[in-house]
Short mmCIF file of N, CA and C in Angstrom, two decimals:
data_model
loop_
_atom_site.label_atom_id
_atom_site.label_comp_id
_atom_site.label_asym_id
_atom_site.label_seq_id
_atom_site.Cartn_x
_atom_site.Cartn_y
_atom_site.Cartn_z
N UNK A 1 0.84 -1.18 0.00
CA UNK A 1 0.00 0.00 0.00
C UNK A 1 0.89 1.24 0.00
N UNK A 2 0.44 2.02 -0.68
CA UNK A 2 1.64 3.71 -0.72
C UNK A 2 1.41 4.55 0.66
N UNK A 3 2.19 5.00 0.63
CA UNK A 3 2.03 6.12 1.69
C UNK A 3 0.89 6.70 1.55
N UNK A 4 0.68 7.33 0.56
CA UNK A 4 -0.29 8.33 0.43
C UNK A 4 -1.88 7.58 0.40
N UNK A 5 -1.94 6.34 -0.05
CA UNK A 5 -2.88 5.90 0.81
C UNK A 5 -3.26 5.49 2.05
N UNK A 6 -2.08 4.99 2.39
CA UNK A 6 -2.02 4.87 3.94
C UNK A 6 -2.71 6.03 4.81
N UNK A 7 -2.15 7.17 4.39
CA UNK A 7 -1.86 8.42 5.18
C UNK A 7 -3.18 9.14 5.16
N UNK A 8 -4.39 8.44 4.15
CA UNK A 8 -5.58 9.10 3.95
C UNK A 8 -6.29 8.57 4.67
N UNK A 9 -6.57 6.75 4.57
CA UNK A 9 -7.12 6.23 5.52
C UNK A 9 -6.93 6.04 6.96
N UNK A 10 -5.46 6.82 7.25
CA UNK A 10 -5.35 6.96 8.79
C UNK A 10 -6.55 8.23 9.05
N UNK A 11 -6.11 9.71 8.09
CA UNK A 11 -7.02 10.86 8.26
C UNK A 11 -8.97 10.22 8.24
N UNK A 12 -9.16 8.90 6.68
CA UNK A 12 -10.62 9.09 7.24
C UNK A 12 -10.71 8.21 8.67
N UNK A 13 -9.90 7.74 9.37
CA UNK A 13 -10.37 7.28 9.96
C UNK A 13 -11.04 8.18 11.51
N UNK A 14 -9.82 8.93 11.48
CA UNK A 14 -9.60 10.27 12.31
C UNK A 14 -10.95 10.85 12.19
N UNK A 15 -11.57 11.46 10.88
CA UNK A 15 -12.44 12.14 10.96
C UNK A 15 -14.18 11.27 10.77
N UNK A 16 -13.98 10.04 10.72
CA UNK A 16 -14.96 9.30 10.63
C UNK A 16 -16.31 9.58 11.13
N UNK A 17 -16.25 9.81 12.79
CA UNK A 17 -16.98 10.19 13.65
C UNK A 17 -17.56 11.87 13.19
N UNK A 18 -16.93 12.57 13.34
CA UNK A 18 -17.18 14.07 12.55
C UNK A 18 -18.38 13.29 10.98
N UNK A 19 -17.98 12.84 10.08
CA UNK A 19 -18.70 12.80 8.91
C UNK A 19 -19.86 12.16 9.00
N UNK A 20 -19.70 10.99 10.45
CA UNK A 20 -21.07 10.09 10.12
C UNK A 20 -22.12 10.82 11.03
N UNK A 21 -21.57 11.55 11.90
CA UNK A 21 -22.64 12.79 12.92
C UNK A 21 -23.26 13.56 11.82
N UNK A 22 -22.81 14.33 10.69
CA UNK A 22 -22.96 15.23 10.13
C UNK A 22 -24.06 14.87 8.81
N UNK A 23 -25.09 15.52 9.15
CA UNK A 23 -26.67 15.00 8.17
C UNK A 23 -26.02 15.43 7.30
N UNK A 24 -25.23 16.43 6.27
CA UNK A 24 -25.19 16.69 5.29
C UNK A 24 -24.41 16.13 4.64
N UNK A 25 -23.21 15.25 4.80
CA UNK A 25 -21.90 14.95 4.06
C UNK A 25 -21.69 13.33 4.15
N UNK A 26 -21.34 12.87 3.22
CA UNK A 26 -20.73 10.93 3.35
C UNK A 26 -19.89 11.07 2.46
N UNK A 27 -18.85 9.89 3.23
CA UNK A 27 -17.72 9.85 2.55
C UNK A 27 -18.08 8.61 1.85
N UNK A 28 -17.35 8.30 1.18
CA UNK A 28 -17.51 7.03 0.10
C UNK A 28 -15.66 6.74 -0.40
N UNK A 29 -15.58 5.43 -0.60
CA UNK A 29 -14.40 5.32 -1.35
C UNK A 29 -15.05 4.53 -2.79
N UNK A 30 -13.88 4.90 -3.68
CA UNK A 30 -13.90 4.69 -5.21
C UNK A 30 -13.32 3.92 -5.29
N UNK A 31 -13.36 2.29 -5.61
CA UNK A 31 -11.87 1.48 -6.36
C UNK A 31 -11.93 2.15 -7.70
N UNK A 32 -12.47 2.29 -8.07
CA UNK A 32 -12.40 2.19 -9.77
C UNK A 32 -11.64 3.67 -10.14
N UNK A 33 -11.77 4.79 -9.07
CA UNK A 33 -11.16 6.32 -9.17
C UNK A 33 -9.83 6.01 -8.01
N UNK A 34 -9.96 4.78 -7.39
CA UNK A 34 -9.13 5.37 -6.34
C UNK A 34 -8.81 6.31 -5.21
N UNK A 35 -9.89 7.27 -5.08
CA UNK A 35 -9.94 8.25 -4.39
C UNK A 35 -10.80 7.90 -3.33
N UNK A 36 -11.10 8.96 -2.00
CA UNK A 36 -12.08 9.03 -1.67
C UNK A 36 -13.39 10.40 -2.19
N UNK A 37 -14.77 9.73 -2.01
CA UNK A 37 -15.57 11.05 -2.75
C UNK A 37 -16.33 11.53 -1.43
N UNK A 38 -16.25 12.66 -1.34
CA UNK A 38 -16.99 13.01 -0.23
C UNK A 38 -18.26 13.98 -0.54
N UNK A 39 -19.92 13.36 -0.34
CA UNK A 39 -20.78 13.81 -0.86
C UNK A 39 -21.12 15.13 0.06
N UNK A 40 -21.70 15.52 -1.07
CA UNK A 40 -22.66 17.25 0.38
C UNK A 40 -24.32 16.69 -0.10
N UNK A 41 -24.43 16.35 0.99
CA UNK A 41 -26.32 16.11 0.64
C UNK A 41 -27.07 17.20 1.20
N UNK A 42 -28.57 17.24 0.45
CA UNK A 42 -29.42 18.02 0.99
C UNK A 42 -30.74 17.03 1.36
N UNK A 43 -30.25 17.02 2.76
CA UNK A 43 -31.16 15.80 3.75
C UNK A 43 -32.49 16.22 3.02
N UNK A 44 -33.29 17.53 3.50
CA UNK A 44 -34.51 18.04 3.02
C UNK A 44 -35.05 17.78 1.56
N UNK A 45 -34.29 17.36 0.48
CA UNK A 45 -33.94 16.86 -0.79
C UNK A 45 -34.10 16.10 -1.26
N UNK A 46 -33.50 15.04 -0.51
CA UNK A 46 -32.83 13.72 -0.40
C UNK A 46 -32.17 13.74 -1.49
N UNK A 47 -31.17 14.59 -1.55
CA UNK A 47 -30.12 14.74 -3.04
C UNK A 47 -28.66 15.32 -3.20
N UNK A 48 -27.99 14.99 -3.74
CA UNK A 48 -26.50 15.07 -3.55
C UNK A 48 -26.24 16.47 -4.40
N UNK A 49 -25.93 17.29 -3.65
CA UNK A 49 -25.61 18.77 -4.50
C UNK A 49 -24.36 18.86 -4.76
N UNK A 50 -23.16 17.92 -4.52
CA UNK A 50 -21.94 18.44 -4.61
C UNK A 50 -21.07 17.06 -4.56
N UNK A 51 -20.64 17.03 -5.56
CA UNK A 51 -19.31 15.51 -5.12
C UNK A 51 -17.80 15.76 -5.08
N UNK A 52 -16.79 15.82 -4.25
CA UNK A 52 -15.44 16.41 -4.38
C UNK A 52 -14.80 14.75 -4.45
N UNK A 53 -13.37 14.59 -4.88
CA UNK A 53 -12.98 13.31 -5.12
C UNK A 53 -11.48 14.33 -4.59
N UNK A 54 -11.30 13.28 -3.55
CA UNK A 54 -10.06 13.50 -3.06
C UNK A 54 -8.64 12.06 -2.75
N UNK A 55 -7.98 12.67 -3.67
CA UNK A 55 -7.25 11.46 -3.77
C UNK A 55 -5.69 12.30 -2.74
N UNK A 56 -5.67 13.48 -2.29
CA UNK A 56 -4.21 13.89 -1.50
C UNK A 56 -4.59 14.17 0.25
N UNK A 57 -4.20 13.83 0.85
CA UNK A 57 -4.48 13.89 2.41
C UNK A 57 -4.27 15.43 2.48
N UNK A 58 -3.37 16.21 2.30
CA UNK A 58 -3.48 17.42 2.09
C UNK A 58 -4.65 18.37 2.20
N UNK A 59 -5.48 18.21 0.90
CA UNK A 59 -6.65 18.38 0.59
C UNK A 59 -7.82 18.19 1.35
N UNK A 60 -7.83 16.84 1.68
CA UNK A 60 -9.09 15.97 2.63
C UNK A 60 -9.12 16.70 4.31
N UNK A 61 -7.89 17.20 4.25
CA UNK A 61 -7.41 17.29 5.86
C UNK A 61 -7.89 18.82 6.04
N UNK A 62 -7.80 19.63 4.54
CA UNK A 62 -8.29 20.60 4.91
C UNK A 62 -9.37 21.20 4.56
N UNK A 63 -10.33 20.05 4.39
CA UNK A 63 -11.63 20.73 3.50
C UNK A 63 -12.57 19.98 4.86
N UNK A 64 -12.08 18.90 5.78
CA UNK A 64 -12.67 18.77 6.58
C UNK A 64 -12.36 19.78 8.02
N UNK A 65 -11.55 20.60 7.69
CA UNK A 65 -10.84 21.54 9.03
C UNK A 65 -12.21 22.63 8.54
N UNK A 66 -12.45 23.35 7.12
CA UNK A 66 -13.35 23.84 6.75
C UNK A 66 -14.76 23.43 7.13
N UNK A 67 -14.86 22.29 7.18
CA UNK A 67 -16.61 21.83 7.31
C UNK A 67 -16.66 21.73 9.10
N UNK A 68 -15.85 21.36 9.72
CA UNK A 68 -15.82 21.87 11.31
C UNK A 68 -15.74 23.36 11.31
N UNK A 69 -14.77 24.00 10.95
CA UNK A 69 -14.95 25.45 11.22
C UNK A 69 -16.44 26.27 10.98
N UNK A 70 -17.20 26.12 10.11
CA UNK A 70 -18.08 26.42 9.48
C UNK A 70 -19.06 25.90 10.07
N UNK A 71 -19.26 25.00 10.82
CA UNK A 71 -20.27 24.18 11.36
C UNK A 71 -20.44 25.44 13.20
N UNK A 72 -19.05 25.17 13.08
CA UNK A 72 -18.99 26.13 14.32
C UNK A 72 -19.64 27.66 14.24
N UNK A 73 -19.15 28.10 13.31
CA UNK A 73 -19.59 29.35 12.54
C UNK A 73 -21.25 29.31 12.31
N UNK A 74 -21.43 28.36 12.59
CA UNK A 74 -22.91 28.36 12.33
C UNK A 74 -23.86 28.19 13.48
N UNK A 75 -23.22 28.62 14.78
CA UNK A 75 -23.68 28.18 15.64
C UNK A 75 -24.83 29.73 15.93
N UNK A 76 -24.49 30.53 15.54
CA UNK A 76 -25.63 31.73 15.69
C UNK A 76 -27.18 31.60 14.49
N UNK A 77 -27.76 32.07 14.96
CA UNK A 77 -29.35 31.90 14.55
C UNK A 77 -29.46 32.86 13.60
N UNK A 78 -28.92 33.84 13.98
CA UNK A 78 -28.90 35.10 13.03
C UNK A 78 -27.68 35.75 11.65
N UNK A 79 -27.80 35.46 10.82
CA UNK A 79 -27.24 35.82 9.73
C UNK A 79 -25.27 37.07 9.65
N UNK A 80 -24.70 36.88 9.58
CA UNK A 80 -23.79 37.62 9.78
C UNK A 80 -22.14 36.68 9.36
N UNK A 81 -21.33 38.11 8.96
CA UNK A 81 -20.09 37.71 8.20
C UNK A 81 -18.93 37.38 8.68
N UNK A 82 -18.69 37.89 9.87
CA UNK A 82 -17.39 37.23 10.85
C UNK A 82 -18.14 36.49 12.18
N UNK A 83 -17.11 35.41 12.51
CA UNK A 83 -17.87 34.95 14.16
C UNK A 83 -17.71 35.77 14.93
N UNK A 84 -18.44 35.78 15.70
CA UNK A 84 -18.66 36.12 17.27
C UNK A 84 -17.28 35.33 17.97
N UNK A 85 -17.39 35.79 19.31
CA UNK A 85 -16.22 35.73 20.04
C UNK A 85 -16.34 33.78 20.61
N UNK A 86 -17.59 33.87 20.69
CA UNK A 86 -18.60 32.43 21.29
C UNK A 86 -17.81 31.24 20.32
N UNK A 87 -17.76 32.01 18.83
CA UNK A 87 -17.84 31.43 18.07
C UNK A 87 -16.58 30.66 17.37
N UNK A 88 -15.44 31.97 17.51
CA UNK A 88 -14.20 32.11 17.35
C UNK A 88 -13.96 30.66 18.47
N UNK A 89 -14.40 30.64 19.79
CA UNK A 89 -13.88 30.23 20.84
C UNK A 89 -14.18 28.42 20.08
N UNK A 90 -15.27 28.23 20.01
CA UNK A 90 -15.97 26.75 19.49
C UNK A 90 -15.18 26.55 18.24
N UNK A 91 -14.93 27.56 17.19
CA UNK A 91 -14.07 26.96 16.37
C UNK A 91 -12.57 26.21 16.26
N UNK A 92 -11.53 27.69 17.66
CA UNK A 92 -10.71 26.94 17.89
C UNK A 92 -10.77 25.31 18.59
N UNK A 93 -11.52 25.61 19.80
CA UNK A 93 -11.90 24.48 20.31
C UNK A 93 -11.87 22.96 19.65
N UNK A 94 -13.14 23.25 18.34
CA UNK A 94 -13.95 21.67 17.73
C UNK A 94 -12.40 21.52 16.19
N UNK A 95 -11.52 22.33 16.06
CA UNK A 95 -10.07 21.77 15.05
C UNK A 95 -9.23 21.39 16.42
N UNK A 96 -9.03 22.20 17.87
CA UNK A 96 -8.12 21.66 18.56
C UNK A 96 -8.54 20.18 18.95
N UNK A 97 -9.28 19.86 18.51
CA UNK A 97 -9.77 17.99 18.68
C UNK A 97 -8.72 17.14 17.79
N UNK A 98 -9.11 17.60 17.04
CA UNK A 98 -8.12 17.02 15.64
C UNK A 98 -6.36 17.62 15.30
N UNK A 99 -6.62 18.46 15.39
CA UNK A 99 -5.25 19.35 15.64
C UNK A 99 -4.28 18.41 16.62
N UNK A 100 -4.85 18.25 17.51
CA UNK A 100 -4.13 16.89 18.70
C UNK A 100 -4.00 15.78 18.11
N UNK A 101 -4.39 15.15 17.74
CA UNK A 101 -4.28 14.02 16.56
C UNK A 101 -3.80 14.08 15.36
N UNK A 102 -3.54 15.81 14.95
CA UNK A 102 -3.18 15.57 13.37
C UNK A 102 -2.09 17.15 13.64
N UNK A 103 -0.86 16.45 14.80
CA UNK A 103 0.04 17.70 14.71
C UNK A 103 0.67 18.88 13.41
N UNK A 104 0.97 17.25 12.55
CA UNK A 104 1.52 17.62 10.84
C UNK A 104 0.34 18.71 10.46
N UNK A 105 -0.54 18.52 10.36
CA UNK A 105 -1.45 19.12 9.92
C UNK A 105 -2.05 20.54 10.80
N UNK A 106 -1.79 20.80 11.47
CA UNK A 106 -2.47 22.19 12.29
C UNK A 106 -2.12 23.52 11.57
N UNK A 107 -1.18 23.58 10.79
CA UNK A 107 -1.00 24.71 10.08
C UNK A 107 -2.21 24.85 8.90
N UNK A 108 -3.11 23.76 8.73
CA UNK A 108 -4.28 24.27 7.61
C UNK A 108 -5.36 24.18 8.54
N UNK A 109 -5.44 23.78 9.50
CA UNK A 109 -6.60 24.53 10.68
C UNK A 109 -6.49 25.87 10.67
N UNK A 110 -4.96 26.48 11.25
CA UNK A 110 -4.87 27.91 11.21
C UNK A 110 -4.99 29.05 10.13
N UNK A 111 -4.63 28.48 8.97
CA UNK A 111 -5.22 28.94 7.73
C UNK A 111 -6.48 28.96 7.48
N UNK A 112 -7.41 27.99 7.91
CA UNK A 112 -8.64 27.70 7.56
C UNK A 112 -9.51 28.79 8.82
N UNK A 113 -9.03 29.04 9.66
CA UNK A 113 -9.45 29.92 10.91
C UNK A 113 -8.87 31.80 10.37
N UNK A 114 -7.60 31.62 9.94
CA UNK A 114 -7.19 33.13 9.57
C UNK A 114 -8.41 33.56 8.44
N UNK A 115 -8.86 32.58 7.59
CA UNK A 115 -9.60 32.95 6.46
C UNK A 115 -11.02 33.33 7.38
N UNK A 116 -11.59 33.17 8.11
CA UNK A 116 -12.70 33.73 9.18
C UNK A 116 -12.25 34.97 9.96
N UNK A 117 -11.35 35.18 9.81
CA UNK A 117 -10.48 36.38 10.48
C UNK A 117 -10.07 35.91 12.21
N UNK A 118 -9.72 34.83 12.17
CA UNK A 118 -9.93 34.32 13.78
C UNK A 118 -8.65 33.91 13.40
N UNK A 119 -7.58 34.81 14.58
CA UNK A 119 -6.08 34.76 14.41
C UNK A 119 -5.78 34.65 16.34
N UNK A 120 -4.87 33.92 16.96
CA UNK A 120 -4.44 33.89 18.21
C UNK A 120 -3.95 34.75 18.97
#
């Protein structure tokens, strides 16, 4: 097995729990692409609005740092463009889960948090 597969199925395994909680998203693996595809559903729908195919841990590691951040970000009722402080706080918080588990990787948490304007 290559590294780079190795190194993905260590990450889905990492984020497993995160994807199968989450009504909107399933991961899937491809033999035939080789990759993994990670769906965006619209539960209310029952329909797949979005398919990404990720074959680099790179990538996977940081599009799921995005779908936690954002989840967090979504924790207000009311409409608006930067988080709240509440919010900032739950975001660092729900990547420092994974961030502990995925040291290599914490520099695209912090990228993925600077892009919200939420800097330390």
């Amino acid at each position: 097995m290559g590294a780079k597969k190795k190194e993905m199925e260590r990450l889905v395994k990492i984020f497993t729990g995160c994807i199968e909680q989450h009504e909107n998203y399933e991961l899937l693996y491809s033999k035939k692409l080789a990759c993994y595809l990670l769906l965006e559903l619209n539960s209310y729908r029952k329909d797949v609005e979005d398919t990404d195919c990720y074959y680099e841990p790179k990538e996977f590691c940081r599009k799921m740092f995005e779908i936690i951040a954002q989840d967090a970000f979504a924790l207000s009722e009311f409409e608006h463009d930067e988080p709240d402080e509440q919010e900032q706080m739950e975001m660092k918080r729900s990547l420092g889960v994974y961030t502990e588990q995925l040291p290599e990787y914490k520099y695209l948490a912090d990228e993925v948090l600077e892009g919200y304007g939420v800097v330390d």
